Short mmCIF file of C-alpha atoms in Angstrom, two decimals:
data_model
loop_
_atom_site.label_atom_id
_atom_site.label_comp_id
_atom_site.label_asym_id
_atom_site.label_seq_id
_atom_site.Cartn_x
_atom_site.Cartn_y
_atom_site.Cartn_z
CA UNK A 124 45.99 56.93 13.65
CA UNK A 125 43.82 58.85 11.47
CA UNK A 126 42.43 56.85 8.19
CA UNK A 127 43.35 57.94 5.14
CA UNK A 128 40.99 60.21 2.47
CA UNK A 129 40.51 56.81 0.64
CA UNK A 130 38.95 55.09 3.81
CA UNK A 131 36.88 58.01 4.45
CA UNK A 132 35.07 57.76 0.94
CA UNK A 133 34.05 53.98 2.19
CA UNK A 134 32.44 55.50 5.23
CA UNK A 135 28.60 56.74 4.49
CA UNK A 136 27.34 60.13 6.89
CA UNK A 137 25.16 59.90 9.29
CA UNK A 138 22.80 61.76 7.23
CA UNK A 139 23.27 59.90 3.91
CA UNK A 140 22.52 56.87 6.02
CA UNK A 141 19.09 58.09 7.34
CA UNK A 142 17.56 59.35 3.64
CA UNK A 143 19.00 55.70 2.93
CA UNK A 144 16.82 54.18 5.30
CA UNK A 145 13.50 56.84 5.11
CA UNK A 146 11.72 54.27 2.45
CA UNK A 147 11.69 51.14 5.23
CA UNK A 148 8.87 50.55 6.80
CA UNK A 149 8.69 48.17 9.71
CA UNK A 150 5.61 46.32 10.61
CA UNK A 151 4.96 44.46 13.56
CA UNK A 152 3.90 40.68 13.29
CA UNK A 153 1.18 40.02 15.32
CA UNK A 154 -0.17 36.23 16.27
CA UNK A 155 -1.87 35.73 13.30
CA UNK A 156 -0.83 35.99 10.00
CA UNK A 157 -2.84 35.50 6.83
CA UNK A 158 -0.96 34.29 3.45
CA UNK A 159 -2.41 34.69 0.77
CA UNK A 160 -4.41 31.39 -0.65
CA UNK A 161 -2.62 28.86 -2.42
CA UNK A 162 -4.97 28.27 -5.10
CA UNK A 163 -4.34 26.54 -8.74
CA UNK A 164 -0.78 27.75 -8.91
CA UNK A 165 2.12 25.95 -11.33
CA UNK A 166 3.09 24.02 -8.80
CA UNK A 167 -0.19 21.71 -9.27
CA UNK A 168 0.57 20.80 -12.16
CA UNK A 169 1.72 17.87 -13.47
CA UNK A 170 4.56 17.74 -16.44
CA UNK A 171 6.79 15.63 -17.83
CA UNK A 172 8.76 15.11 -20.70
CA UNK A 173 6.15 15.93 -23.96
CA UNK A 174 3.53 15.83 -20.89
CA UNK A 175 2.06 18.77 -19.48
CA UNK A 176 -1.48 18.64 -17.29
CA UNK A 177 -2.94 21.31 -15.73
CA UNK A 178 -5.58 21.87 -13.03
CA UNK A 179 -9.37 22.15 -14.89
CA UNK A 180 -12.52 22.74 -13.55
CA UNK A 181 -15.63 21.05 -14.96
CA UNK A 182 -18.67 19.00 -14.08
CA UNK A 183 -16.35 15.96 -13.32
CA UNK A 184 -15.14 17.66 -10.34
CA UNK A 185 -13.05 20.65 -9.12
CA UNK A 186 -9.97 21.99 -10.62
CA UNK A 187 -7.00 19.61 -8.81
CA UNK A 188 -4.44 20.42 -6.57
CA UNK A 189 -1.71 19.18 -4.63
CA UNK A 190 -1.44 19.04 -1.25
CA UNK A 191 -1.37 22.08 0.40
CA UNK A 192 -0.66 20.58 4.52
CA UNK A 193 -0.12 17.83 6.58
CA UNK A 194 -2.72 15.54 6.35
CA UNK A 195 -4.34 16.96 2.68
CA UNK A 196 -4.11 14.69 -0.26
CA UNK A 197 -3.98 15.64 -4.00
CA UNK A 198 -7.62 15.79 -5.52
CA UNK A 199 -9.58 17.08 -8.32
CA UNK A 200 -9.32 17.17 -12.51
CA UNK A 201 -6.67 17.90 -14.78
CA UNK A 202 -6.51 18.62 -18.52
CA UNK A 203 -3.77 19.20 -20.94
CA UNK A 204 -1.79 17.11 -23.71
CA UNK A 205 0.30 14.04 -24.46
CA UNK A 206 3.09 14.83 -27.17
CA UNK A 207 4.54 12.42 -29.81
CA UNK A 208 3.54 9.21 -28.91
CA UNK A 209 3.33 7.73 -32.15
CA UNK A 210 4.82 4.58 -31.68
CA UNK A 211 3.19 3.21 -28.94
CA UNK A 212 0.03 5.04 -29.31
CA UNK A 213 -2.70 4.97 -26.78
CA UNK A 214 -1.11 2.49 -24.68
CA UNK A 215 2.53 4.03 -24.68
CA UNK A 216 0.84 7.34 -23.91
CA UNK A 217 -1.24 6.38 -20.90
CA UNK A 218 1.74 4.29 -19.47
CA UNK A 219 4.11 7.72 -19.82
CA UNK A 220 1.12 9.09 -16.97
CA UNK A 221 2.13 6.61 -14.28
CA UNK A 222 5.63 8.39 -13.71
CA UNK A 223 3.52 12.23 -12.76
CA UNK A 224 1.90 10.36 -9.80
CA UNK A 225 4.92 9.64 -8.20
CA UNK A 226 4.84 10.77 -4.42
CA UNK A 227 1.00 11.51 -4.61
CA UNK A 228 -0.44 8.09 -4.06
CA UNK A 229 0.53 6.20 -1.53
CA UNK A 230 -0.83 2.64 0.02
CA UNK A 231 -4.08 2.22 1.98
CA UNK A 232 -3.58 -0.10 4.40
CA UNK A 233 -6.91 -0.41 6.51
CA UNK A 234 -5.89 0.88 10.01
CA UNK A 235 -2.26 -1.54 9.95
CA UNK A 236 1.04 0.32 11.46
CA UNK A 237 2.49 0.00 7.97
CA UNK A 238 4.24 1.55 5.39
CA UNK A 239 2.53 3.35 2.84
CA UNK A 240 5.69 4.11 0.52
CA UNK A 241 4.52 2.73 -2.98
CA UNK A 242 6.83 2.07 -6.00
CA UNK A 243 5.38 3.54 -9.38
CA UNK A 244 6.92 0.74 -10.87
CA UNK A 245 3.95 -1.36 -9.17
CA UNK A 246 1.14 0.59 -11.08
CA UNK A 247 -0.44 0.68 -14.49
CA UNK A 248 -3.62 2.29 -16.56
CA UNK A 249 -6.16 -0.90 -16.89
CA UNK A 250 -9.04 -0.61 -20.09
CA UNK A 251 -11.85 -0.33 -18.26
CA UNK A 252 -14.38 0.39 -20.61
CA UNK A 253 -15.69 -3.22 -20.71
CA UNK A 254 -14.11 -3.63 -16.84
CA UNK A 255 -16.44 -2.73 -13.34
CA UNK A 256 -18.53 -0.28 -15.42
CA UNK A 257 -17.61 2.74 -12.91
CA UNK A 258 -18.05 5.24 -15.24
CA UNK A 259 -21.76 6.61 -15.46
CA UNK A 260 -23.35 7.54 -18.87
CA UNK A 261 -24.20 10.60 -18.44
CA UNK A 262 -20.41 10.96 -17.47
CA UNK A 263 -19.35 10.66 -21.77
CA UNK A 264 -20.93 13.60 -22.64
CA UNK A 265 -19.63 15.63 -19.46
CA UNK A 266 -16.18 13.99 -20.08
CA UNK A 267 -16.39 15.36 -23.99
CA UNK A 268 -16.97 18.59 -23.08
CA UNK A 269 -14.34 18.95 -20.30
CA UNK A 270 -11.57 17.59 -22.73
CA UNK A 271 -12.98 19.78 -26.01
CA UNK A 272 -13.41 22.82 -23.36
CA UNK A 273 -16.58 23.54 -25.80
CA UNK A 274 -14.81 23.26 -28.90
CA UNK A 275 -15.12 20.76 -31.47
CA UNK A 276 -14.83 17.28 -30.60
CA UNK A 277 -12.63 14.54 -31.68
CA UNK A 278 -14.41 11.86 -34.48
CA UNK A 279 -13.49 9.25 -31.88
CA UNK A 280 -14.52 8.86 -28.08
CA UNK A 281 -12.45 8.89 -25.15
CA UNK A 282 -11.29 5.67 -24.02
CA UNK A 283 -11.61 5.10 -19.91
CA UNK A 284 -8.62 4.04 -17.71
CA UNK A 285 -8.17 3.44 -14.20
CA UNK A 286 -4.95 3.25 -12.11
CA UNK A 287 -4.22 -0.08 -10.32
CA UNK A 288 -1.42 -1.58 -8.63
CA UNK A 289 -0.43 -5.09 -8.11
CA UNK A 290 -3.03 -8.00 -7.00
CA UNK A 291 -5.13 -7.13 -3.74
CA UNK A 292 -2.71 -3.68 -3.03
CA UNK A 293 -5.37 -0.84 -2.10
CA UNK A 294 -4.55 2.89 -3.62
CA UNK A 295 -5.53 5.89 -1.78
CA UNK A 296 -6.63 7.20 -4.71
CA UNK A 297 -9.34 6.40 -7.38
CA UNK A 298 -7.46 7.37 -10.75
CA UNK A 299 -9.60 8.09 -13.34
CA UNK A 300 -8.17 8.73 -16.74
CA UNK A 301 -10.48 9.37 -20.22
CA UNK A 302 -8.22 9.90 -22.82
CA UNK A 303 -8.54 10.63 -26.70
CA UNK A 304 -6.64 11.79 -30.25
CA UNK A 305 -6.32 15.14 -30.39
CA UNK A 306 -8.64 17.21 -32.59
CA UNK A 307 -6.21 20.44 -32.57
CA UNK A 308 -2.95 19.28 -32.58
CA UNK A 309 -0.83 16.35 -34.71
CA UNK A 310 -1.67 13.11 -35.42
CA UNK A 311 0.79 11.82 -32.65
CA UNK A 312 -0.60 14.03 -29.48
CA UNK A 313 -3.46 13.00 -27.28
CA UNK A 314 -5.98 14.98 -25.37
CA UNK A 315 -6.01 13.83 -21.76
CA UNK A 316 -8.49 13.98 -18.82
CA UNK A 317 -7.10 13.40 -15.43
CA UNK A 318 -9.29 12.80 -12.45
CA UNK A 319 -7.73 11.64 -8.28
CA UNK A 320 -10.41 11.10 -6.11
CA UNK A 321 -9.34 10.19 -2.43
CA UNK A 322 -10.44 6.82 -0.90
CA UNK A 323 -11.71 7.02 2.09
CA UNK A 324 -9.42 6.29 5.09
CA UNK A 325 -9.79 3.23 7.53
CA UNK A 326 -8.77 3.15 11.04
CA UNK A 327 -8.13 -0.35 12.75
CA UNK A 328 -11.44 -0.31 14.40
CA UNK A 329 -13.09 -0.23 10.41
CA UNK A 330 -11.01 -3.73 9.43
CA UNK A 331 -13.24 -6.06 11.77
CA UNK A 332 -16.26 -5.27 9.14
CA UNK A 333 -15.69 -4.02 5.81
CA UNK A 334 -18.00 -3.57 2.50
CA UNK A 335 -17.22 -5.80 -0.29
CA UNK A 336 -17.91 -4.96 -3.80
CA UNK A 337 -18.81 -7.40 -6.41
CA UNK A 338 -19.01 -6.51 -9.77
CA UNK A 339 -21.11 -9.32 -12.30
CA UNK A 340 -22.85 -9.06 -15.33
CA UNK A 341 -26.24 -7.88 -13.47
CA UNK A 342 -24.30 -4.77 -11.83
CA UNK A 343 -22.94 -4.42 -8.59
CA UNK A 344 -23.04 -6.59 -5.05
CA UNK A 345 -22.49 -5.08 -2.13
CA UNK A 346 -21.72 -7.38 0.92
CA UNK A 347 -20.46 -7.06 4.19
CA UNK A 348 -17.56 -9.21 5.35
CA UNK A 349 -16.66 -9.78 9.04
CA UNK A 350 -13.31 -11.01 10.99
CA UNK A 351 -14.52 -14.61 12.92
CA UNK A 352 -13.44 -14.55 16.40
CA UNK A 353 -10.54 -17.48 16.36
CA UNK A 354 -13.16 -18.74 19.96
CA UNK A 355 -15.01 -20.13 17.14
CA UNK A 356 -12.42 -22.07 15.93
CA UNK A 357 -10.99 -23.42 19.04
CA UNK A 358 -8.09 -26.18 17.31
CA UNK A 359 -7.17 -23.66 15.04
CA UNK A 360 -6.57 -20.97 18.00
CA UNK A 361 -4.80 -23.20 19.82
CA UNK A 362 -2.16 -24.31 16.87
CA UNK A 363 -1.57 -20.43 16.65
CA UNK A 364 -0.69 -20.59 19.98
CA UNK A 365 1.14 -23.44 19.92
CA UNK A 366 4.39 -22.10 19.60
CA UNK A 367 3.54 -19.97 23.25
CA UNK A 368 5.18 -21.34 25.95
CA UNK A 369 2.22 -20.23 28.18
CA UNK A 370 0.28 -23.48 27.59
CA UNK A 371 2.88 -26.36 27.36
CA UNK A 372 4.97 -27.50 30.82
CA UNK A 373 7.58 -26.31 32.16
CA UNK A 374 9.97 -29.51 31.11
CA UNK A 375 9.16 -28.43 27.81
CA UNK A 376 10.62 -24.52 28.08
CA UNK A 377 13.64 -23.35 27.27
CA UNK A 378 15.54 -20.76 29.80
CA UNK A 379 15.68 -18.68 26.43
CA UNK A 380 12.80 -18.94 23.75
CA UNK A 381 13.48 -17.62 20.32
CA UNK A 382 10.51 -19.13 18.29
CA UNK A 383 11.70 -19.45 14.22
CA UNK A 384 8.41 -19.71 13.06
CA UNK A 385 5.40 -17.52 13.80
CA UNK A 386 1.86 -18.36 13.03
CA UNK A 387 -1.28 -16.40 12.90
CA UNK A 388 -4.78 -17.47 11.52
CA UNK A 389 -7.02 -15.21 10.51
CA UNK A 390 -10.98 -16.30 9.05
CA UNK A 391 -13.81 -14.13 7.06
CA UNK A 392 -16.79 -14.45 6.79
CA UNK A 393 -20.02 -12.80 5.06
CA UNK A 394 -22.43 -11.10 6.76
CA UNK A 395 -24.64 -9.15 5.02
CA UNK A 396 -25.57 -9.30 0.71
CA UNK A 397 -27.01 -6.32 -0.15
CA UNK A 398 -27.75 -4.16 -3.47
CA UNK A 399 -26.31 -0.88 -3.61
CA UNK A 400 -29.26 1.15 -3.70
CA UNK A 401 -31.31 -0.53 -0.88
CA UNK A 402 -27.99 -2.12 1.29
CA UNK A 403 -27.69 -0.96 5.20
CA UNK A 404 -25.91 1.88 6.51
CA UNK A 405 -22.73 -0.54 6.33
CA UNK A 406 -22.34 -1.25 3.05
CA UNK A 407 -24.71 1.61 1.38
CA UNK A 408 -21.63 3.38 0.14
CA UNK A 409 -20.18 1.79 -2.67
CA UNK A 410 -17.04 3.82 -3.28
CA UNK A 411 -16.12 2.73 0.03
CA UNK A 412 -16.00 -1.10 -0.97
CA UNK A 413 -13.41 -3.13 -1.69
CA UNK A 414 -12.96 -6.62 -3.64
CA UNK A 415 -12.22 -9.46 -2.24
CA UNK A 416 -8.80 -9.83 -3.41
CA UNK A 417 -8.14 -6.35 -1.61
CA UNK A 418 -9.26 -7.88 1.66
CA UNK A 419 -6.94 -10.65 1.40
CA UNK A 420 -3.73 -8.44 0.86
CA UNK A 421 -5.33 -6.44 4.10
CA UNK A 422 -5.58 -9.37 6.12
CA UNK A 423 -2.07 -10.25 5.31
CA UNK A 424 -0.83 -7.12 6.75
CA UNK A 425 -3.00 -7.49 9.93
CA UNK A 426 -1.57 -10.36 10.50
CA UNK A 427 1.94 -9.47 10.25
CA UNK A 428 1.08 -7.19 13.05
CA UNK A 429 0.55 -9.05 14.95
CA UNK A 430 4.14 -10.91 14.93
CA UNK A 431 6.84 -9.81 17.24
CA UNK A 432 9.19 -8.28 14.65
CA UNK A 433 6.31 -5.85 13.78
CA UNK A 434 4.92 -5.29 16.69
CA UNK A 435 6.45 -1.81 17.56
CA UNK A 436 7.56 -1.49 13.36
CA UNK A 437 5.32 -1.03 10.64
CA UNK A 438 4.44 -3.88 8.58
CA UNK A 439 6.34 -3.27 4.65
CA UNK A 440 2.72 -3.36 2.89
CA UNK A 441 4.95 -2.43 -0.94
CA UNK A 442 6.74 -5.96 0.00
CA UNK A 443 3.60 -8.03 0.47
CA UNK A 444 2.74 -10.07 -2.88
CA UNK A 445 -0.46 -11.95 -3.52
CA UNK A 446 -0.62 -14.45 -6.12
CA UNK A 447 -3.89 -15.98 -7.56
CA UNK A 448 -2.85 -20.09 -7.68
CA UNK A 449 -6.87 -21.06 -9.12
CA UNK A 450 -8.94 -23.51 -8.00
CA UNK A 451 -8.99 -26.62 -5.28
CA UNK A 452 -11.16 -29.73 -4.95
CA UNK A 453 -12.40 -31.16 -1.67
CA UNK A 454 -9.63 -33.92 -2.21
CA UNK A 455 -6.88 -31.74 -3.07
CA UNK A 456 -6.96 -30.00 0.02
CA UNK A 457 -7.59 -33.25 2.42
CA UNK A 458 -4.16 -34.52 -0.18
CA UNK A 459 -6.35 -37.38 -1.00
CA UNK A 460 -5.36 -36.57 -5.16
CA UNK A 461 -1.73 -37.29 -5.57
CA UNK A 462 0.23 -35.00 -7.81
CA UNK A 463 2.31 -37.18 -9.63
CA UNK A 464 1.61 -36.10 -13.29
CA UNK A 465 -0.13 -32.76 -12.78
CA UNK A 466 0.78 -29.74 -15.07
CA UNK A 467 3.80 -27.51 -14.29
CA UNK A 468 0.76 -24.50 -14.30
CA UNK A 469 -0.93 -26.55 -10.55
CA UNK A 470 2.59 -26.68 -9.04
CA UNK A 471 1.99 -23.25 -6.78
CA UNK A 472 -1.20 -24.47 -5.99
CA UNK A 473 -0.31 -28.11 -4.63
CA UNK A 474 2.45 -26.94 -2.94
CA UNK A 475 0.69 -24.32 -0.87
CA UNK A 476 -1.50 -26.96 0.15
CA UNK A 477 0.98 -29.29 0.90
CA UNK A 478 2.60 -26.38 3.07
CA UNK A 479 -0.85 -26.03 4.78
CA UNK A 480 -0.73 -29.77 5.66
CA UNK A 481 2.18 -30.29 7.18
CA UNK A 482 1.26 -27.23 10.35
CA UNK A 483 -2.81 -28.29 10.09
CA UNK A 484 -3.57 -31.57 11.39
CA UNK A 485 -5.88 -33.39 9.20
CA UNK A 486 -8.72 -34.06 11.80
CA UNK A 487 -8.63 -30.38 12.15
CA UNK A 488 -9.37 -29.17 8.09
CA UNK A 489 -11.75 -32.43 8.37
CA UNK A 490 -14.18 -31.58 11.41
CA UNK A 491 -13.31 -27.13 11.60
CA UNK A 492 -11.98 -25.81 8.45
CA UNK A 493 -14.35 -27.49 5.52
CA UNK A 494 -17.13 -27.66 7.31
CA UNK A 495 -17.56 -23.52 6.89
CA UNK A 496 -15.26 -23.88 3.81
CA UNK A 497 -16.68 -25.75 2.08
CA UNK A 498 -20.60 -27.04 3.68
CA UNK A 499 -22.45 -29.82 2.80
CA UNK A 500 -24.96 -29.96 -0.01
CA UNK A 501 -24.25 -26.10 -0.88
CA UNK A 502 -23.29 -27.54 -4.28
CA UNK A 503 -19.67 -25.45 -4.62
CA UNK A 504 -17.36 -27.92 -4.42
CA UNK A 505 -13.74 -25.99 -5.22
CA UNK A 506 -12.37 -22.57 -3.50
CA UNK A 507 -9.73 -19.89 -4.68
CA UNK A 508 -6.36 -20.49 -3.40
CA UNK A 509 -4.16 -17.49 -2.65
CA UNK A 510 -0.85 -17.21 -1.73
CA UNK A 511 1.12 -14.48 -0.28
CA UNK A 512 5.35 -13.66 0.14
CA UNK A 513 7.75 -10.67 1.02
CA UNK A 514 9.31 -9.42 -1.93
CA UNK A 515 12.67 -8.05 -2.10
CA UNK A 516 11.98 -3.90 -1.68
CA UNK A 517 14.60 -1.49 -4.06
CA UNK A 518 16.12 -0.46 -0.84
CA UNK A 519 17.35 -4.69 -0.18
CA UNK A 520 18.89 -4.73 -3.93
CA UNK A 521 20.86 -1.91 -3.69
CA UNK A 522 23.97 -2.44 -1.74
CA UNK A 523 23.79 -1.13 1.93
CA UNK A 524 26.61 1.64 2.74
CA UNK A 525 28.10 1.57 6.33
CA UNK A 526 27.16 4.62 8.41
CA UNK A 527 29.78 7.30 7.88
CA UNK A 528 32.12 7.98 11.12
CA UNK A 529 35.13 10.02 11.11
CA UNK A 530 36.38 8.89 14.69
CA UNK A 531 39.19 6.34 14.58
CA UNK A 532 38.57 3.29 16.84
CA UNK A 533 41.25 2.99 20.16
CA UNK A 534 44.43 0.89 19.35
CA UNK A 535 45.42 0.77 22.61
CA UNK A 536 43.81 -0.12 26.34
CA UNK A 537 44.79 3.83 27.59
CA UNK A 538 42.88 5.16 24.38
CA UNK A 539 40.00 2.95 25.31
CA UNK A 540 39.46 3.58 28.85
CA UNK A 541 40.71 7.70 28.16
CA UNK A 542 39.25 9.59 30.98
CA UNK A 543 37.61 11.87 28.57
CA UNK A 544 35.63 8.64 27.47
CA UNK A 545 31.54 8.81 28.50
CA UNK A 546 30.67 4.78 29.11
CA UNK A 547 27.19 6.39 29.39
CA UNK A 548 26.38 6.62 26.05
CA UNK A 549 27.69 4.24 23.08
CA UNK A 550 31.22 4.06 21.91
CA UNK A 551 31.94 6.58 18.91
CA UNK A 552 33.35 3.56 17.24
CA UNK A 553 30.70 0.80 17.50
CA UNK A 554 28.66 1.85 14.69
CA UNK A 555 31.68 1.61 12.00
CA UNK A 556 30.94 -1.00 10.30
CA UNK A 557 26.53 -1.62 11.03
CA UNK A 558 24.26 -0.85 7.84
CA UNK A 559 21.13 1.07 8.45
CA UNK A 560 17.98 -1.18 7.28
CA UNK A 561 14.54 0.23 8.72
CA UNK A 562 12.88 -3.02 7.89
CA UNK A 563 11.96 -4.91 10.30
CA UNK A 564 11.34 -8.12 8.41
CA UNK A 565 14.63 -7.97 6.17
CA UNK A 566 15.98 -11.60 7.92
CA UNK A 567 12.28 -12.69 7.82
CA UNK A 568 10.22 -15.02 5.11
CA UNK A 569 6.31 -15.01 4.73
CA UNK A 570 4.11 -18.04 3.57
CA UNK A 571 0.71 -17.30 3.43
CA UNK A 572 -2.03 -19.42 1.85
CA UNK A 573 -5.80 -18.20 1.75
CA UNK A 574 -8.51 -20.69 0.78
CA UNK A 575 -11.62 -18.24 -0.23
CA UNK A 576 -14.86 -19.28 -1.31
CA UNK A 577 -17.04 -16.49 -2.35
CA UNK A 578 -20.22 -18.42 -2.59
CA UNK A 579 -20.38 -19.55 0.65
CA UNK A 580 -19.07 -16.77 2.24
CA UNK A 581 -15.88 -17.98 4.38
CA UNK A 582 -12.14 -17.16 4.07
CA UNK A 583 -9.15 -19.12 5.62
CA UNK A 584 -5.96 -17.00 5.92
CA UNK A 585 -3.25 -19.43 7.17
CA UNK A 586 0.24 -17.14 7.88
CA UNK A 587 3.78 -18.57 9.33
CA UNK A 588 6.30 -15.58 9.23
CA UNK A 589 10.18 -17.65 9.49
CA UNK A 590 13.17 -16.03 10.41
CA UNK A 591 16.08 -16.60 7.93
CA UNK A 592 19.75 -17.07 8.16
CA UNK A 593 21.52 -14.05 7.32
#
């Protein structure tokens, strides 16, 4: 049948399809292909709403960028303006910066299987003009002419921030932040400076010795902190172990051993005290240091590790919580001062003592523990006492939804055993009604009390990881 004129008018000629076709050029791809750079494009910058920063290149550093592959990190400066933030001011304009960061910075967690997911929520812009002193003077006058780009300067100086999360949690970047009333604009906009340095990453090898910064009134300490082989503390090793069924008899086993309570002990000690500009080649680098409260929250996530729930998981570092509980006496920790009568404020601290009492034998705090803890005729008679928990992550508040199957389950013996049915692989069915939680601690609950004194040198980190009804 032959197609009608209409049809005919829908079909192009042969010819009319080649001069169609004479502007295409085809070029073959060989094994290497070059794109073009990346560079400062719009996506490294950072907006918001009545926010808008872009990448800026001055003496501070280079212009920043995002990452641009697998393994790269944001780095570098960025400039631009804060809009009506009258209300709040300074403060209410530095806080509306945290929300720009979100997905750049992540947790450094010393070499620990872990996961380095962080919560913006956790972070806030600290004053730190009056703080560690990181900023250099001859920084101010490099930091007014980055933010005036030559021009004429604001009346007032540029206040210094810096990004920090909760207590002990270690960024993997250094977040820098100089900001200042704007000279060109309205009364309620701010000029803002924006630097992300990378930290410097750890592997697990790096956490058996690692550079502690201490920042006084005389400048900066650098020391050198080292893990104590638990050999060296012998009772303490063996309490760890205690719950192993390796070293008690064979009446004593169960056919089927599911221990509720894991402990691990971890100890720290210095090594080294050093000033910056003469220390040794381990602690000469003092943006690679660390305070002391940072090594705490990294010890805790060692030592969850090393439990059996974690052992092939990573640890949940954005769950871990340290808590400063203040100072304890010789006698508080041996229990020797009663707490009948004490202030509601020493209730954290007694009871994490009390907790440390009742797995520690007393013999054992009298003849190992305060011995390094706290030795004779040093003159510091009191140490720091820590605590640690798992909070609850936004993932365990929100309600868990079943994982979505559209096959019915059998309602009858000759659906179940169908011949089409594959008893090699799991039923279609038997996931219905299980929720998906990657966590690996989710029925689990961590106590964890550190005893730190800094003057002697010697840390305590006393963890017991208890599995929870659920």
């Amino acid at each position: 049948m032959r197609p009608d004129s209409s049809e005919d008018a829908r079909i192009p000629s042969e010819e009319g399809s080649l001069q169609s076709l004479a502007h295409i050029e085809v070029k073959k791809i060989g094994r290497g292909v070059d794109f073009p750079p990346r560079g400062a494009s719009a996506g490294d910058s950072l907006s918001g709403e009545g926010i808008l920063l872009r990448p800026h290149s001055c003496s501070l550093g280079s212009a920043g960028r995002q990452p641009a592959s697998v393994g790269d990190r944001a780095q570098g400066i960025w400039r631009g303006i804060i809009h009506g933030s009258r209300h709040g001011g300074i403060v209410d304009a530095v806080a509306r910066v945290v929300p720009l960061l979100a997905g750049t910075l992540q947790l450094e967690c010393g070499g620990t299987l872990a996961c380095a997911a962080l919560d913006v929520s956790a972070l806030r812009f600290v004053d730190d003009d009056h703080g560690t002193g990181d900023e250099r003077p001859e920084d101010a006058d490099a930091v007014a002419m980055a933010m005036s780009d030559g021009a004429a300067t604001s009346s007032q100086p540029a206040r210094f921030f810096r990004l920090a999360g909760q207590l002990g949690q270690v960024l993997s970047h250094d977040v820098h932040l100089w900001i200042a009333h704007s000279s060109t604009g309205s009364a309620d906009d701010f000029d803002v400076l924006l630097r992300l340095q990378p930290c410097p990453r750890r592997s697990s090898g790096d956490l058996t010795s690692i550079p502690i910064l201490q920042f006084g009134p005389l400048g900066v300490r650098c020391e050198s902190w080292e893990e104590v082989p638990m050999i060296e503390c012998p009772r303490l090793l063996r309490l760890m172990m205690g719950e192993s069924a390796a070293i008690r008899p064979a009446t004593e086993r169960y056919l089927v051993e599911e221990p509720e309570e894991i402990l691990v002990i971890r100890c720290w000690r210095r090594r080294e005290v050093c000033e910056v500009e003469g220390a040794s080649a381990d602690v000469k680098h003092a943006g690679d240091g660390i305070s002391l409260e940072q090594l705490l929250w990294l010890d805790v996530l060692a030592a969850l590790s090393e439990t059996k729930p974690c052992e092939e998981e990573p640890v949940p570092a954005a769950r871990v919580k340290l808590a400063d509980e203040g100072l304890a006496t010789r006698a508080e920790i041996l229990g020797d001062v009663s707490g009948d009568g004490a202030p509601a404020a020493d209730g954290a601290r007694l009871a994490s003592l009390a907790f440390l009492r009742q797995y520690v034998q007393m013999q054992v705090l009298r003849e190992e523990v305060l011995p390094k803890l706290l030795p004779e005729g040093t003159g510091s008679g009191s140490v720091r006492i820590f605590s640690a928990e798992l909070t609850e992550s936004c993932s365990m508040l929100e309600p868990k939804k079943p994982v979505a199957n559209n096959v019915s389950r059998p309602r009858t013996l000759d659906a179940l055993f169908d011949d089409n049915v594959d008893f090699r692989r799991p039923g279609p069915w038997a996931s219905t009604d299980v929720t998906e939680d990657p966590d690996p601690l989710h029925l689990h609950e961590l106590t964890s009390v550190l005893l730190l004194n800094d003057r002697t040198g010697f840390m305590l980190g006393f963890h017991c990881l208890q599995a929870a009804d659920p």
